[in-house]
Coordinates of C-alpha atoms in Angstrom, one line a residue:
M1 CA 0.0 0.0 0.0
M2 CA 2.9 2.4 0.7
A3 CA 4.5 1.5 -2.6
G4 CA 1.1 2.2 -4.3
C5 CA 0.9 5.5 -2.5
G6 CA 4.3 6.5 -3.7
A7 CA 3.5 5.5 -7.3
G8 CA 0.2 7.5 -7.3
L9 CA 1.9 10.5 -5.8
S10 CA 4.7 10.4 -8.4
Q11 CA 2.5 10.1 -11.5
V12 CA 0.4 13.2 -10.8
I13 CA 3.4 15.3 -12.2
V14 CA 2.5 14.0 -15.6
T15 CA -1.2 13.0 -15.3
T16 CA -2.4 16.4 -14.0
P17 CA -1.5 18.5 -17.2
M18 CA -2.7 15.6 -19.4
E19 CA -6.0 15.4 -17.6
M20 CA -6.4 19.2 -17.7
L21 CA -5.9 19.2 -21.5
K22 CA -8.2 16.2 -22.0
I23 CA -11.0 17.9 -20.1
Q24 CA -10.6 21.2 -22.0
L25 CA -10.8 19.3 -25.3
Q26 CA -13.9 17.5 -24.2
D27 CA -15.5 20.7 -22.9
A28 CA -14.8 22.6 -26.1
G29 CA -17.3 20.7 -28.2
R30 CA -19.9 20.7 -25.4
I31 CA -19.7 24.4 -24.7
A32 CA -19.7 25.2 -28.5
T33 CA -22.9 23.2 -28.9
Q34 CA -24.6 24.8 -26.0
Q35 CA -23.6 28.3 -27.1
Q36 CA -24.5 27.7 -30.7
K37 CA -28.0 29.1 -30.5
P38 CA -29.7 30.3 -33.6
V39 CA -29.8 34.1 -34.1
M40 CA -33.2 35.3 -35.3
M41 CA -33.1 37.9 -38.1
A42 CA -36.0 40.1 -39.0
P43 CA -37.6 39.4 -42.4
T44 CA -36.8 43.0 -43.6
K45 CA -33.1 42.4 -42.9
L46 CA -33.2 39.1 -44.7
G47 CA -34.6 40.8 -47.7
T48 CA -31.6 43.1 -48.0
T49 CA -29.1 40.2 -48.0
N50 CA -27.8 38.7 -51.2
T51 CA -29.6 35.9 -53.0
L52 CA -27.3 33.1 -51.8
L53 CA -27.7 34.2 -48.2
S54 CA -31.4 34.4 -48.5
R55 CA -31.6 30.9 -50.0
S56 CA -29.3 29.5 -47.3
F57 CA -31.2 31.0 -44.4
N58 CA -34.7 31.1 -45.6
S59 CA -35.8 29.8 -42.2
G60 CA -34.7 33.1 -40.6
T61 CA -31.9 31.7 -38.5
V62 CA -28.1 32.1 -38.6
V63 CA -25.9 29.5 -37.0
T64 CA -22.2 29.9 -36.5
A65 CA -19.9 26.9 -36.7
P66 CA -17.9 26.1 -33.5
R67 CA -14.2 27.0 -33.6
A68 CA -11.9 23.9 -33.7
V69 CA -9.3 23.7 -30.9
S70 CA -6.3 21.5 -30.3
A71 CA -4.4 20.3 -27.2
T72 CA -1.4 22.4 -28.3
Q73 CA -3.5 25.5 -28.6
I74 CA -5.1 25.0 -25.2
A75 CA -1.7 24.4 -23.6
K76 CA -0.2 27.6 -25.2
E77 CA -3.2 29.7 -24.0
L78 CA -3.0 28.4 -20.5
L79 CA 0.7 29.0 -20.3
Q80 CA 0.3 32.6 -21.6
T81 CA -2.6 33.5 -19.4
Q82 CA -1.9 31.5 -16.2
G83 CA 1.6 30.2 -16.4
I84 CA 2.7 26.7 -15.5
Q85 CA 0.2 26.7 -12.6
G86 CA -2.6 26.8 -15.2
L87 CA -1.7 23.3 -16.4
Y88 CA -1.7 22.1 -12.8
K89 CA -5.1 23.4 -11.8
G90 CA -6.9 20.7 -9.8
L91 CA -3.6 19.2 -8.6
G92 CA -4.9 18.5 -5.1
A93 CA -8.0 16.7 -6.5
T94 CA -5.8 14.7 -8.8
I95 CA -3.7 13.6 -5.9
M96 CA -6.8 12.8 -4.0
R97 CA -7.9 10.5 -6.8
D98 CA -4.6 8.9 -8.0
V99 CA -3.1 8.1 -4.5
P100 CA -6.1 6.2 -3.2
F101 CA -6.5 4.5 -6.6
S102 CA -2.9 3.1 -6.4
I103 CA -3.3 2.2 -2.7
V104 CA -6.4 0.1 -3.6
Y105 CA -5.2 -1.2 -7.0
F106 CA -1.7 -2.7 -6.3
P107 CA -2.4 -4.7 -3.1
L108 CA -5.7 -5.9 -4.6
F109 CA -4.0 -7.0 -7.8
A110 CA -1.2 -8.7 -5.9
N111 CA -3.7 -10.8 -3.8
L112 CA -5.9 -11.7 -6.8
N113 CA -2.9 -12.6 -8.9
R114 CA -1.5 -14.8 -6.1
L115 CA -4.7 -16.9 -6.2
G116 CA -3.8 -18.0 -9.7
K117 CA -0.3 -19.2 -9.0
P118 CA 0.0 -23.0 -9.4
S119 CA 2.7 -23.0 -6.8
A120 CA 4.7 -20.5 -4.7
E121 CA 7.7 -20.7 -7.1
K122 CA 5.7 -20.3 -10.4
S123 CA 4.0 -17.3 -11.8
S124 CA 0.3 -17.1 -12.6
P125 CA -0.8 -17.7 -16.2
F126 CA -1.0 -14.5 -18.3
Y127 CA -4.8 -14.8 -18.6
W128 CA -5.1 -14.8 -14.8
A129 CA -2.9 -11.7 -14.6
F130 CA -5.2 -10.0 -17.2
M131 CA -8.3 -10.9 -15.2
S132 CA -6.7 -9.8 -12.0
G133 CA -5.7 -6.5 -13.5
C134 CA -9.2 -5.9 -14.9
A135 CA -10.9 -6.8 -11.6
A136 CA -8.5 -4.7 -9.5
G137 CA -8.6 -1.8 -11.9
S138 CA -12.4 -1.6 -12.1
C139 CA -12.8 -1.9 -8.3
A140 CA -10.2 0.9 -7.7
A141 CA -11.8 3.1 -10.4
V142 CA -15.3 2.8 -8.8
A143 CA -13.9 3.4 -5.3
V144 CA -12.2 6.7 -6.2
N145 CA -14.9 7.9 -8.7
P146 CA -16.1 10.6 -6.3
C147 CA -12.6 12.1 -6.3
D148 CA -12.6 11.9 -10.1
V149 CA -15.9 13.8 -10.3
V150 CA -14.5 16.6 -8.1
K151 CA -11.3 16.7 -10.1
T152 CA -13.2 17.0 -13.4
R153 CA -15.5 19.8 -12.1
L154 CA -12.5 21.8 -10.8
Q155 CA -10.5 21.4 -14.1
S156 CA -13.4 22.4 -16.3
L157 CA -12.5 26.1 -17.1
N158 CA -15.1 26.8 -19.8
K159 CA -18.6 27.0 -18.3
V160 CA -21.9 28.2 -19.7
T161 CA -24.1 30.7 -17.7
S162 CA -26.1 28.0 -16.0
E163 CA -23.2 26.0 -14.7
E164 CA -21.8 26.2 -11.2
S165 CA -18.3 27.6 -10.4
Y166 CA -16.1 26.1 -7.6
N167 CA -13.5 27.5 -5.3
G168 CA -11.4 24.5 -4.2
V169 CA -12.1 20.9 -3.3
M170 CA -14.3 21.5 -0.3
D171 CA -16.4 24.1 -2.0
C172 CA -16.9 21.7 -4.9
I173 CA -18.0 18.9 -2.6
R174 CA -20.5 21.1 -0.7
K175 CA -22.1 22.4 -3.9
I176 CA -22.4 19.0 -5.5
L177 CA -24.0 17.6 -2.4
R178 CA -26.4 20.6 -2.1
N179 CA -27.4 20.8 -5.8
E180 CA -27.2 17.2 -7.0
G181 CA -27.1 14.9 -4.0
P182 CA -24.7 12.1 -3.1
S183 CA -25.5 10.1 -6.2
A184 CA -23.7 12.7 -8.3
F185 CA -20.4 11.4 -7.0
L186 CA -20.9 8.1 -8.8
K187 CA -21.7 9.6 -12.2
G188 CA -19.7 7.9 -14.9
A189 CA -18.4 5.2 -12.5
G190 CA -19.5 2.4 -14.9
C191 CA -17.9 4.0 -17.9
R192 CA -14.7 4.7 -16.0
A193 CA -14.6 1.0 -14.8
L194 CA -15.0 -0.1 -18.4
V195 CA -12.0 2.0 -19.5
I196 CA -9.7 1.3 -16.6
A197 CA -10.3 -2.5 -16.5
P198 CA -8.8 -3.5 -19.9
L199 CA -6.2 -0.8 -19.6
F200 CA -4.7 -2.3 -16.4
G201 CA -5.4 -5.8 -17.5
I202 CA -3.3 -5.4 -20.6
A203 CA -0.6 -3.5 -18.7
Q204 CA -0.2 -6.3 -16.1
V205 CA 0.0 -8.9 -18.9
M206 CA 2.7 -7.0 -20.7
Y207 CA 4.6 -6.6 -17.4
F208 CA 4.3 -10.2 -16.3
V209 CA 5.1 -11.6 -19.7
G210 CA 8.3 -9.7 -19.6
V211 CA 8.0 -7.5 -22.6
G212 CA 9.9 -4.6 -21.0
E213 CA 12.7 -6.9 -19.9
Y214 CA 12.9 -8.4 -23.3
I215 CA 13.2 -5.0 -25.0
L216 CA 15.8 -3.8 -22.6
D217 CA 17.8 -7.0 -22.9
N218 CA 17.8 -6.9 -26.7
S219 CA 18.3 -3.2 -27.1
P220 CA 21.3 -1.9 -29.1
L221 CA 22.8 -0.3 -26.0
R222 CA 22.6 -3.7 -24.2
L223 CA 24.3 -5.5 -27.1
L224 CA 27.3 -3.1 -26.9
D225 CA 28.0 -4.2 -23.3

């Protein structure tokens, strides 16, 4: 559990900016769709437009296309406006999610994987390692889903008028409880489990099969020794 805690604490250095950019990209389309409301034009104004415009908008509405964004563009804007701390917004919530996840995942996987060993000296079959990784990953994902909900809300910078704003982890938790109830903390738990399960199942299979060791042992630098 201590090793898992250290692993979870170390990975937030990389995962926090990646999560931040992922959420901004996911929000970009959602916000654009919500803000893309038709603009009504008076019939007299439509009459003064050119023929092509009149044919295209004979319903009396004008809709603007959403602006495409990229992860690089979002990163540049955050660095220019907020500095490096802009990429690490929600760091506390990310630690609150990733550290408990690793504390739950690694011991649970180790115990499940031990059940598949034919003997103390032999390793478990690769399919057992895969199933153990899937089971441990999905359980850990559901267990820390409330922390993931809080993290996502805090890292969502672009909000429409009707959406709530949050000032820190505790403020976010209070407002979610007040406005949406305790069940809101389990939103997306099933989908998150479906994503995490195969991810960690495959990772554990690759580790126990020894793919990393094989690559390192046969790398060009190794052959020069």
